[in-house]
Amino acid sequence: MECVFGLVGNGFAIVAADTSAVHSILVHKSNEDKIMVLDSHKLVAASGESGDRVQFTEYIQKNVALYQFRNGIPLTTAAAANFTRGELATALRKNPYFVNILLAGYDKETGPSLYYIDYIATLHKVDKGAFGYGSYFCLSLMDRHYHSGMTVDEAIALVDKCIMEIRSRLVVAPPNFVIKIVDKDGAREYAWRESVKDTAVPAA
Amino acid sequence: MARYDRAITVFSPDGHLFQVEYALEAVRKGNAAVGVRGTDIVVLGVEKKSTAKLQDSRSVRKIVNLDDHIALACAGLKADARVLINKARIECQSHRLTVEDPVTVEYITRYIAGLQQKYTQSGGVRPFGLSTLIVGFDPHTGIPSLYQTDPSGTFSAWKANATGRNSNSIREFLEKNYKETSGQETIKLAIRALLEVVESGGKNIEVAVMTKEHGLRQLEEAEIDVIAAEIEAEKAAAEAAKKGPPKET
């Protein structure tokens, strides 16, 4: 149901996530932002148990900030990914977090990078990755159309292809998506893709 | 193990806590630190004893940030300071995590003072040998604040204050010359106060400035030299003015 996917392009990394918050058969809200800005140049796109998702990603965010205050320089993307994986691994055999994460970041020295971190603390550095039922479609599409060094426009076109595929082929397809990008200028929201807008409640 | 539980800080017959007072002595031996609160800016200045030629001065930052909107300078035992600063930084992030709000200056000051007090009432430990000057902006109202804590664990808010070596002289100067200032005027006041007890020049003082928009900014040596020169010029002009009129009559 929850779909998160991302890819690395030429000097940037892009992640997209669905924005539905679901509990059993009820959709709580359809504009839940699941891509957290970890620090100025990192994005964490998370999916899974909603309590764990928020708790775990906020915990990582505050620890990344603490590192920066203690040491005067920010963590690299690789270091942040390994720290995240370490926390998941430590909790795994006691009280596991059910959160899947795609961590996208930009480092001045090494450029853009994307890390696949699943809930049992698997860590892979990847060019493209996806979680959820949507991954069955996204990974195939990305395998077909992805090439290294894509421009932002090419990458967005591929992201849109993936969103279209999810919408048309997944039985409980999430209606709305948010896309965020990280490059040398920082991490920021790129666009929303909404097919269902929340209507404003008229005044009584 | 029982031997380490014996309290080190105990009351004397006339009601003093000598360990705390000795800690204050350690503070008095530490380098001078001054803090001034302006209307839209807070300034911290610290005396920099001559750095050894082979030492990398960048690794000896005396004014540190605890969070984006809070900074701290201290006088006394620097190793104790490291421990206290680390705990304070963790508390700043912990506060953000649990209540989704940045700390207020008062909150983190109360926390640090609380820590310092705890070590005056625990077994087998000695008090922290430092006094801190904590500056920052309230995250919601944007009002600047300056607080001071000391080894006993007391804290209070100030318009301007000094601690460490010759703090009494600096405080006297501030009491005589303090007025509500903003921006560059506040920086000048802080540097003037520090130069009362420190040799003039950018090499000997470290100054950092915090504003609501830009956070903490360390002043470059060159910048400090420029301001110090301005202050010298103003002093010389004031001296000349004093001597001038009598000759004309």
CSV table of C-alpha atoms in Angstrom, one decimal:
chain,number,residue,atom,x,y,z
A,1,MET,CA,0.0,0.0,0.0
A,2,GLU,CA,2.7,2.5,1.0
A,3,CYS,CA,5.0,3.3,-1.9
A,4,VAL,CA,8.4,4.9,-1.5
A,5,PHE,CA,11.0,5.0,-4.3
A,6,GLY,CA,14.0,7.1,-5.4
A,7,LEU,CA,16.9,7.4,-7.8
A,8,VAL,CA,20.2,9.2,-8.2
A,9,GLY,CA,20.8,11.6,-11.1
A,10,ASN,CA,23.5,14.0,-12.3
A,11,GLY,CA,24.4,15.9,-9.2
A,12,PHE,CA,21.2,15.2,-7.4
A,13,ALA,CA,19.1,12.5,-5.8
A,14,ILE,CA,15.3,12.4,-5.9
A,15,VAL,CA,12.8,10.5,-3.7
A,16,ALA,CA,9.1,10.1,-4.0
A,17,ALA,CA,6.6,8.8,-1.4
A,18,ASP,CA,2.9,8.3,-1.3
A,19,THR,CA,1.1,10.6,1.2
A,20,SER,CA,-1.7,8.4,2.5
A,21,ALA,CA,-2.0,7.7,6.2
A,22,VAL,CA,-4.1,4.5,6.5
A,23,HIS,CA,-5.5,2.5,9.4
A,24,SER,CA,-7.2,-0.7,8.4
A,25,ILE,CA,-9.9,0.3,5.9
A,26,LEU,CA,-9.9,4.0,6.9
A,27,VAL,CA,-7.8,6.7,5.2
A,28,HIS,CA,-6.9,9.1,8.0
A,29,LYS,CA,-5.4,11.7,5.7
A,30,SER,CA,-4.1,11.9,2.1
A,31,ASN,CA,-1.4,14.6,2.6
A,32,GLU,CA,0.9,13.0,5.1
A,33,ASP,CA,4.5,14.0,4.4
A,34,LYS,CA,6.6,10.9,4.8
A,35,ILE,CA,9.9,12.4,3.5
A,36,MET,CA,11.7,14.1,6.3
A,37,VAL,CA,14.4,16.7,5.8
A,38,LEU,CA,17.2,15.1,8.0
A,39,ASP,CA,19.5,18.1,7.7
A,40,SER,CA,20.4,20.7,5.1
A,41,HIS,CA,21.5,18.1,2.6
A,42,LYS,CA,19.8,14.8,3.5
A,43,LEU,CA,16.3,13.4,3.0
A,44,VAL,CA,14.8,10.4,4.7
A,45,ALA,CA,11.8,8.8,2.9
A,46,ALA,CA,10.2,6.3,5.3
A,47,SER,CA,7.4,3.8,5.1
A,48,GLY,CA,6.0,1.3,7.5
A,49,GLU,CA,4.3,1.4,10.9
A,50,SER,CA,3.3,5.0,11.3
A,51,GLY,CA,4.2,5.4,15.0
A,52,ASP,CA,7.6,3.8,14.4
A,53,ARG,CA,8.1,5.8,11.2
A,54,VAL,CA,7.8,9.2,13.0
A,55,GLN,CA,9.5,8.2,16.2
A,56,PHE,CA,12.5,6.6,14.6
A,57,THR,CA,13.1,9.2,11.9
A,58,GLU,CA,12.8,12.1,14.4
A,59,TYR,CA,15.2,10.2,16.7
A,60,ILE,CA,17.7,9.9,13.9
A,61,GLN,CA,17.2,13.6,12.9
A,62,LYS,CA,18.0,14.8,16.5
A,63,ASN,CA,21.0,12.6,16.8
A,64,VAL,CA,22.3,13.9,13.4
A,65,ALA,CA,21.8,17.5,14.7
A,66,LEU,CA,23.6,16.6,17.9
A,67,TYR,CA,26.6,15.3,16.0
A,68,GLN,CA,26.8,18.6,14.1
A,69,PHE,CA,26.9,20.6,17.3
A,70,ARG,CA,29.4,18.4,18.9
A,71,ASN,CA,31.8,18.3,16.0
A,72,GLY,CA,31.2,21.5,14.1
A,73,ILE,CA,30.7,19.7,10.8
A,74,PRO,CA,27.7,17.7,9.5
A,75,LEU,CA,27.7,13.9,9.1
A,76,THR,CA,28.3,12.5,5.6
A,77,THR,CA,25.4,10.7,4.0
A,78,ALA,CA,27.2,7.4,4.3
A,79,ALA,CA,27.8,8.0,8.0
A,80,ALA,CA,24.2,8.9,8.6
A,81,ALA,CA,23.0,5.8,6.7
A,82,ASN,CA,25.3,3.6,8.8
A,83,PHE,CA,24.2,5.2,12.0
A,84,THR,CA,20.5,4.6,11.0
A,85,ARG,CA,21.2,1.0,10.2
A,86,GLY,CA,23.1,0.5,13.5
A,87,GLU,CA,20.1,1.8,15.5
A,88,LEU,CA,17.8,-0.5,13.6
A,89,ALA,CA,20.1,-3.4,14.1
A,90,THR,CA,20.5,-2.8,17.9
A,91,ALA,CA,16.7,-2.7,18.3
A,92,LEU,CA,16.1,-5.6,16.0
A,93,ARG,CA,16.4,-8.5,18.5
A,94,LYS,CA,14.7,-6.6,21.3
A,95,ASN,CA,12.0,-4.3,20.0
A,96,PRO,CA,12.3,-3.9,16.3
A,97,TYR,CA,11.2,-0.7,14.4
A,98,PHE,CA,9.0,-1.6,11.4
A,99,VAL,CA,10.3,1.2,9.2
A,100,ASN,CA,11.8,1.0,5.7
A,101,ILE,CA,14.0,3.9,4.7
A,102,LEU,CA,15.4,5.4,1.6
A,103,LEU,CA,18.1,7.9,2.6
A,104,ALA,CA,19.1,10.4,-0.1
A,105,GLY,CA,21.9,12.9,0.5
A,106,TYR,CA,24.4,15.2,-1.2
A,107,ASP,CA,28.0,15.5,0.0
A,108,LYS,CA,30.3,18.2,-1.4
A,109,GLU,CA,33.2,15.7,-1.9
A,110,THR,CA,31.3,12.6,-3.2
A,111,GLY,CA,28.2,14.1,-4.8
A,112,PRO,CA,24.7,12.6,-4.5
A,113,SER,CA,24.0,9.2,-3.0
A,114,LEU,CA,21.0,6.9,-2.1
A,115,TYR,CA,20.9,4.3,0.6
A,116,TYR,CA,18.4,1.4,0.9
A,117,ILE,CA,17.7,0.6,4.5
A,118,ASP,CA,15.0,-1.9,5.3
A,119,TYR,CA,13.4,-2.8,8.6
A,120,ILE,CA,15.7,-5.7,9.5
A,121,ALA,CA,18.7,-3.4,9.1
A,122,THR,CA,19.8,-4.2,5.6
A,123,LEU,CA,21.9,-1.5,4.2
A,124,HIS,CA,22.7,-1.1,0.5
A,125,LYS,CA,24.1,1.9,-1.4
A,126,VAL,CA,22.1,2.0,-4.6
A,127,ASP,CA,21.4,4.1,-7.7
A,128,LYS,CA,17.6,3.3,-7.6
A,129,GLY,CA,15.4,1.7,-5.0
A,130,ALA,CA,11.8,1.2,-3.9
A,131,PHE,CA,9.8,-0.2,-1.0
A,132,GLY,CA,6.2,-1.5,-0.8
A,133,TYR,CA,3.9,-3.1,-3.3
A,134,GLY,CA,4.6,-0.3,-5.6
A,135,SER,CA,8.2,-1.5,-5.8
A,136,TYR,CA,7.0,-4.4,-8.0
A,137,PHE,CA,6.2,-1.9,-10.7
A,138,CYS,CA,8.7,0.9,-9.9
A,139,LEU,CA,11.8,-1.4,-9.9
A,140,SER,CA,11.0,-2.9,-13.3
A,141,LEU,CA,10.2,0.6,-14.8
A,142,MET,CA,13.4,2.0,-13.4
A,143,ASP,CA,15.4,-1.0,-14.6
A,144,ARG,CA,14.1,-0.3,-18.1
A,145,HIS,CA,14.4,3.5,-18.2
A,146,TYR,CA,17.1,4.5,-15.7
A,147,HIS,CA,20.6,5.4,-16.9
A,148,SER,CA,23.4,7.1,-14.8
A,149,GLY,CA,23.7,10.8,-15.1
A,150,MET,CA,20.0,11.6,-15.8
A,151,THR,CA,18.9,15.3,-15.7
A,152,VAL,CA,16.3,16.5,-13.3
A,153,ASP,CA,13.7,16.6,-16.1
A,154,GLU,CA,14.5,13.0,-17.2
A,155,ALA,CA,14.4,11.8,-13.6
A,156,ILE,CA,11.0,13.5,-13.0
A,157,ALA,CA,9.7,12.0,-16.1
A,158,LEU,CA,10.7,8.6,-14.8
A,159,VAL,CA,9.2,9.3,-11.4
A,160,ASP,CA,5.9,10.3,-13.1
A,161,LYS,CA,5.9,7.1,-15.1
A,162,CYS,CA,6.3,5.2,-11.9
A,163,ILE,CA,3.4,7.1,-10.2
A,164,MET,CA,1.2,6.5,-13.3
A,165,GLU,CA,2.0,2.8,-13.2
A,166,ILE,CA,1.2,2.5,-9.4
A,167,ARG,CA,-2.0,4.4,-9.9
A,168,SER,CA,-3.2,2.2,-12.7
A,169,ARG,CA,-2.0,-1.2,-11.7
A,170,LEU,CA,-2.2,-1.3,-7.8
A,171,VAL,CA,-5.6,-2.3,-6.5
A,172,VAL,CA,-5.3,0.0,-3.4
A,173,ALA,CA,-3.2,2.6,-5.1
A,174,PRO,CA,-2.5,5.7,-3.0
A,175,PRO,CA,-3.9,8.8,-4.8
A,176,ASN,CA,-1.3,11.4,-3.9
A,177,PHE,CA,2.5,11.6,-3.9
A,178,VAL,CA,5.2,14.0,-2.8
A,179,ILE,CA,8.5,14.4,-4.6
A,180,LYS,CA,11.6,15.8,-2.9
A,181,ILE,CA,15.1,16.5,-4.3
A,182,VAL,CA,18.5,17.0,-2.8
A,183,ASP,CA,21.5,18.6,-4.6
A,184,LYS,CA,24.3,21.0,-3.9
A,185,ASP,CA,21.8,23.7,-3.0
A,186,GLY,CA,20.2,21.5,-0.3
A,187,ALA,CA,17.2,19.3,0.3
A,188,ARG,CA,13.8,20.7,-0.6
A,189,GLU,CA,10.3,19.8,-1.7
A,190,TYR,CA,10.1,19.5,-5.5
A,191,ALA,CA,6.4,18.9,-6.2
A,192,TRP,CA,3.2,17.1,-5.2
A,193,ARG,CA,1.3,14.8,-7.5
A,194,GLU,CA,-2.3,15.0,-6.3
A,195,SER,CA,-5.3,13.2,-7.9
A,196,VAL,CA,-7.5,13.6,-4.8
A,197,LYS,CA,-7.5,17.0,-3.0
A,198,ASP,CA,-8.9,17.5,0.5
A,199,THR,CA,-11.9,19.7,0.1
A,200,ALA,CA,-12.2,22.6,2.5
A,201,VAL,CA,-15.0,22.2,5.0
A,202,PRO,CA,-17.6,24.9,4.4
A,203,ALA,CA,-18.4,27.2,7.4
A,204,ALA,CA,-21.4,26.0,9.4
B,1,MET,CA,32.6,0.9,47.5
B,2,ALA,CA,31.2,2.5,50.6
B,3,ARG,CA,34.3,4.8,50.9
B,4,TYR,CA,33.4,6.6,47.6
B,5,ASP,CA,30.0,7.5,48.9
B,6,ARG,CA,31.4,10.0,51.4
B,7,ALA,CA,30.3,13.5,50.5
B,8,ILE,CA,33.1,15.9,49.5
B,9,THR,CA,30.9,19.0,49.7
B,10,VAL,CA,29.8,19.3,53.3
B,11,PHE,CA,28.8,22.3,55.5
B,12,SER,CA,31.4,24.0,57.6
B,13,PRO,CA,30.4,25.1,61.1
B,14,ASP,CA,29.6,28.6,60.0
B,15,GLY,CA,27.4,27.5,57.1
B,16,HIS,CA,29.9,27.6,54.2
B,17,LEU,CA,30.3,25.0,51.5
B,18,PHE,CA,34.0,25.3,51.1
B,19,GLN,CA,34.3,23.1,48.0
B,20,VAL,CA,31.9,25.4,46.2
B,21,GLU,CA,33.9,28.4,47.3
B,22,TYR,CA,37.1,26.8,46.2
B,23,ALA,CA,35.4,26.1,42.9
B,24,LEU,CA,34.6,29.9,42.6
B,25,GLU,CA,38.3,30.5,43.2
B,26,ALA,CA,39.1,28.3,40.2
B,27,VAL,CA,36.6,30.4,38.2
B,28,ARG,CA,38.4,33.6,39.4
B,29,LYS,CA,41.6,32.2,38.0
B,30,GLY,CA,40.1,31.4,34.6
B,31,ASN,CA,40.2,33.7,31.6
B,32,ALA,CA,37.9,36.8,31.5
B,33,ALA,CA,34.6,36.4,29.8
B,34,VAL,CA,32.0,39.1,29.2
B,35,GLY,CA,28.5,39.0,27.9
B,36,VAL,CA,26.3,41.9,26.8
B,37,ARG,CA,22.6,41.9,25.8
B,38,GLY,CA,21.4,44.4,23.1
B,39,THR,CA,17.9,44.9,21.8
B,40,ASP,CA,18.4,42.7,18.8
B,41,ILE,CA,21.8,41.1,19.4
B,42,VAL,CA,23.8,39.3,22.1
B,43,VAL,CA,27.6,39.5,22.3
B,44,LEU,CA,30.0,37.2,24.1
B,45,GLY,CA,33.7,38.0,24.4
B,46,VAL,CA,36.4,35.9,25.9
B,47,GLU,CA,40.1,36.6,26.8
B,48,LYS,CA,42.4,34.5,24.7
B,49,LYS,CA,45.7,33.9,26.5
B,50,SER,CA,48.5,33.8,24.0
B,51,THR,CA,48.2,30.7,21.9
B,52,ALA,CA,51.3,28.5,21.6
B,53,LYS,CA,53.0,28.9,18.2
B,54,LEU,CA,52.5,25.2,17.3
B,55,GLN,CA,48.9,25.0,18.5
B,56,ASP,CA,46.1,24.9,16.0
B,57,SER,CA,44.0,27.8,17.4
B,58,ARG,CA,40.8,26.5,15.6
B,59,SER,CA,40.6,23.6,18.0
B,60,VAL,CA,40.5,25.9,21.1
B,61,ARG,CA,37.1,27.6,20.5
B,62,LYS,CA,36.0,29.1,23.8
B,63,ILE,CA,32.6,30.3,22.7
B,64,VAL,CA,30.4,27.4,21.6
B,65,ASN,CA,26.8,26.9,20.4
B,66,LEU,CA,24.5,24.6,22.2
B,67,ASP,CA,21.8,24.9,19.6
B,68,ASP,CA,21.0,27.1,16.6
B,69,HIS,CA,19.8,29.9,18.9
B,70,ILE,CA,21.8,29.4,22.1
B,71,ALA,CA,25.5,30.0,22.7
B,72,LEU,CA,27.7,29.7,25.8
B,73,ALA,CA,31.0,31.1,27.0
B,74,CYS,CA,32.6,30.1,30.3
B,75,ALA,CA,35.4,30.8,32.7
B,76,GLY,CA,37.2,28.1,34.8
B,77,LEU,CA,38.1,24.5,34.3
B,78,LYS,CA,37.9,23.9,30.5
B,79,ALA,CA,37.7,20.1,30.9
B,80,ASP,CA,34.6,20.4,33.2
B,81,ALA,CA,33.2,22.8,30.6
B,82,ARG,CA,33.4,20.1,27.9
B,83,VAL,CA,31.3,17.7,30.0
B,84,LEU,CA,28.7,20.3,30.9
B,85,ILE,CA,28.5,21.6,27.3
B,86,ASN,CA,28.0,18.0,26.0
B,87,LYS,CA,25.2,17.3,28.4
B,88,ALA,CA,23.6,20.6,27.5
B,89,ARG,CA,23.7,19.9,23.8
B,90,ILE,CA,22.1,16.5,24.3
B,91,GLU,CA,19.4,18.2,26.4
B,92,CYS,CA,18.7,20.7,23.7
B,93,GLN,CA,18.1,18.0,21.1
B,94,SER,CA,16.2,15.8,23.6
B,95,HIS,CA,13.9,18.8,24.4
B,96,ARG,CA,13.3,19.2,20.6
B,97,LEU,CA,12.5,15.5,20.3
B,98,THR,CA,10.0,15.2,23.1
B,99,VAL,CA,8.1,18.5,22.9
B,100,GLU,CA,8.9,19.5,19.3
B,101,ASP,CA,10.1,22.9,20.4
B,102,PRO,CA,13.5,24.4,20.7
B,103,VAL,CA,14.6,25.2,24.3
B,104,THR,CA,14.2,28.6,25.7
B,105,VAL,CA,17.4,30.3,27.1
B,106,GLU,CA,15.9,30.1,30.6
B,107,TYR,CA,15.2,26.4,30.3
B,108,ILE,CA,18.7,25.4,29.3
B,109,THR,CA,20.2,27.7,31.9
B,110,ARG,CA,18.0,26.1,34.6
B,111,TYR,CA,19.1,22.7,33.3
B,112,ILE,CA,22.9,23.5,33.4
B,113,ALA,CA,22.5,25.2,36.8
B,114,GLY,CA,20.6,22.2,38.0
B,115,LEU,CA,23.5,19.9,36.9
B,116,GLN,CA,26.0,22.2,38.7
B,117,GLN,CA,23.9,22.0,41.9
B,118,LYS,CA,23.6,18.3,41.7
B,119,TYR,CA,27.3,17.9,42.0
B,120,THR,CA,27.3,20.0,45.2
B,121,GLN,CA,25.0,17.5,46.9
B,122,SER,CA,26.2,14.1,45.7
B,123,GLY,CA,28.6,11.6,47.2
B,124,GLY,CA,32.1,11.2,46.0
B,125,VAL,CA,32.1,14.0,43.4
B,126,ARG,CA,33.4,17.6,43.4
B,127,PRO,CA,31.5,20.6,41.9
B,128,PHE,CA,32.1,21.8,38.4
B,129,GLY,CA,34.9,24.5,38.4
B,130,LEU,CA,33.3,26.9,36.0
B,131,SER,CA,30.8,29.7,35.7
B,132,THR,CA,28.9,30.0,32.4
B,133,LEU,CA,27.5,32.9,30.4
B,134,ILE,CA,24.6,31.7,28.3
B,135,VAL,CA,23.1,33.9,25.6
B,136,GLY,CA,20.3,33.3,23.1
B,137,PHE,CA,17.0,34.3,21.6
B,138,ASP,CA,13.6,33.0,22.7
B,139,PRO,CA,12.4,30.8,19.8
B,140,HIS,CA,8.9,32.2,19.8
B,141,THR,CA,9.1,35.8,20.9
B,142,GLY,CA,12.6,36.5,19.5
B,143,ILE,CA,13.6,38.4,22.7
B,144,PRO,CA,17.4,38.1,23.5
B,145,SER,CA,18.6,37.0,26.9
B,146,LEU,CA,21.8,36.7,28.9
B,147,TYR,CA,22.1,34.4,31.9
B,148,GLN,CA,24.9,33.5,34.2
B,149,THR,CA,25.4,30.3,36.2
B,150,ASP,CA,28.1,29.5,38.8
B,151,PRO,CA,29.5,26.4,40.6
B,152,SER,CA,26.9,26.6,43.4
B,153,GLY,CA,24.1,26.1,40.8
B,154,THR,CA,22.6,29.6,41.1
B,155,PHE,CA,21.6,31.4,38.0
B,156,SER,CA,20.1,34.7,37.1
B,157,ALA,CA,19.4,36.9,34.1
B,158,TRP,CA,21.6,39.9,33.3
B,159,LYS,CA,21.8,42.9,30.9
B,160,ALA,CA,25.5,42.6,30.9
B,161,ASN,CA,27.9,40.6,33.0
B,162,ALA,CA,31.5,39.3,33.3
B,163,THR,CA,33.1,36.3,34.9
B,164,GLY,CA,36.6,34.9,35.3
B,165,ARG,CA,39.7,37.0,35.8
B,166,ASN,CA,39.2,40.7,36.9
B,167,SER,CA,35.4,40.2,36.5
B,168,ASN,CA,34.8,42.8,39.2
B,169,SER,CA,36.6,45.5,37.2
B,170,ILE,CA,34.8,44.6,34.0
B,171,ARG,CA,31.4,44.6,35.9
B,172,GLU,CA,32.2,48.0,37.4
B,173,PHE,CA,32.9,49.3,33.9
B,174,LEU,CA,29.7,47.8,32.5
B,175,GLU,CA,27.7,49.3,35.4
B,176,LYS,CA,29.1,52.7,34.6
B,177,ASN,CA,28.8,52.5,30.8
B,178,TYR,CA,25.8,50.2,30.1
B,179,LYS,CA,22.9,51.5,28.1
B,180,GLU,CA,20.4,49.9,25.8
B,181,THR,CA,22.2,49.4,22.5
B,182,SER,CA,21.8,47.4,19.3
B,183,GLY,CA,23.9,46.0,16.5
B,184,GLN,CA,27.4,47.3,16.2
B,185,GLU,CA,27.1,49.5,19.4
B,186,THR,CA,26.6,46.4,21.5
B,187,ILE,CA,29.6,44.7,20.0
B,188,LYS,CA,31.7,47.8,20.7
B,189,LEU,CA,30.5,47.9,24.3
B,190,ALA,CA,31.5,44.2,24.9
B,191,ILE,CA,34.9,44.7,23.4
B,192,ARG,CA,35.5,48.0,25.3
B,193,ALA,CA,34.6,46.1,28.5
B,194,LEU,CA,37.0,43.3,27.8
B,195,LEU,CA,39.8,45.6,26.7
B,196,GLU,CA,39.7,47.1,30.2
B,197,VAL,CA,41.6,44.0,31.5
B,198,VAL,CA,43.1,42.5,28.3
B,199,GLU,CA,45.9,43.8,26.1
B,200,SER,CA,44.5,45.4,23.0
B,201,GLY,CA,44.3,43.6,19.8
B,202,GLY,CA,42.4,40.9,17.9
B,203,LYS,CA,44.9,38.3,18.9
B,204,ASN,CA,44.0,38.4,22.5
B,205,ILE,CA,40.3,38.3,22.5
B,206,GLU,CA,37.7,36.0,20.9
B,207,VAL,CA,34.3,37.6,20.2
B,208,ALA,CA,31.1,36.0,18.9
B,209,VAL,CA,27.9,37.6,18.0
B,210,MET,CA,24.4,36.1,17.9
B,211,THR,CA,21.4,37.5,16.0
B,212,LYS,CA,18.0,36.0,15.5
B,213,GLU,CA,18.4,35.7,11.7
B,214,HIS,CA,22.0,34.5,11.4
B,215,GLY,CA,22.7,32.6,14.6
B,216,LEU,CA,26.1,32.6,16.1
B,217,ARG,CA,29.0,34.2,14.2
B,218,GLN,CA,32.6,34.3,15.4
B,219,LEU,CA,34.2,37.6,14.6
B,220,GLU,CA,37.5,37.5,12.5
B,221,GLU,CA,40.7,38.8,14.1
B,222,ALA,CA,40.7,41.6,11.5
B,223,GLU,CA,37.2,42.7,12.4
B,224,ILE,CA,38.1,42.8,16.1
B,225,ASP,CA,41.2,44.8,15.3
B,226,VAL,CA,39.1,47.4,13.4
B,227,ILE,CA,36.7,47.8,16.3
B,228,ALA,CA,39.6,47.9,18.8
B,229,ALA,CA,41.2,50.7,16.8
B,230,GLU,CA,37.9,52.6,16.7
B,231,ILE,CA,37.7,52.3,20.5
B,232,GLU,CA,41.3,53.5,20.9
B,233,ALA,CA,40.6,56.5,18.6
B,234,GLU,CA,37.5,57.4,20.6
B,235,LYS,CA,39.5,57.1,23.9
B,236,ALA,CA,42.2,59.4,22.5
B,237,ALA,CA,39.6,61.9,21.3
B,238,ALA,CA,38.0,61.9,24.7
B,239,GLU,CA,41.4,62.5,26.3
B,240,ALA,CA,42.2,65.3,23.9
B,241,ALA,CA,38.8,66.9,24.6
B,242,LYS,CA,39.5,66.9,28.3
B,243,LYS,CA,42.8,68.6,27.8
B,244,GLY,CA,41.6,70.9,25.0
B,245,PRO,CA,39.3,73.6,26.5
B,246,PRO,CA,41.6,74.8,29.4
B,247,LYS,CA,44.2,75.9,26.8
B,248,GLU,CA,41.7,78.1,24.9
B,249,THR,CA,40.7,80.2,28.0
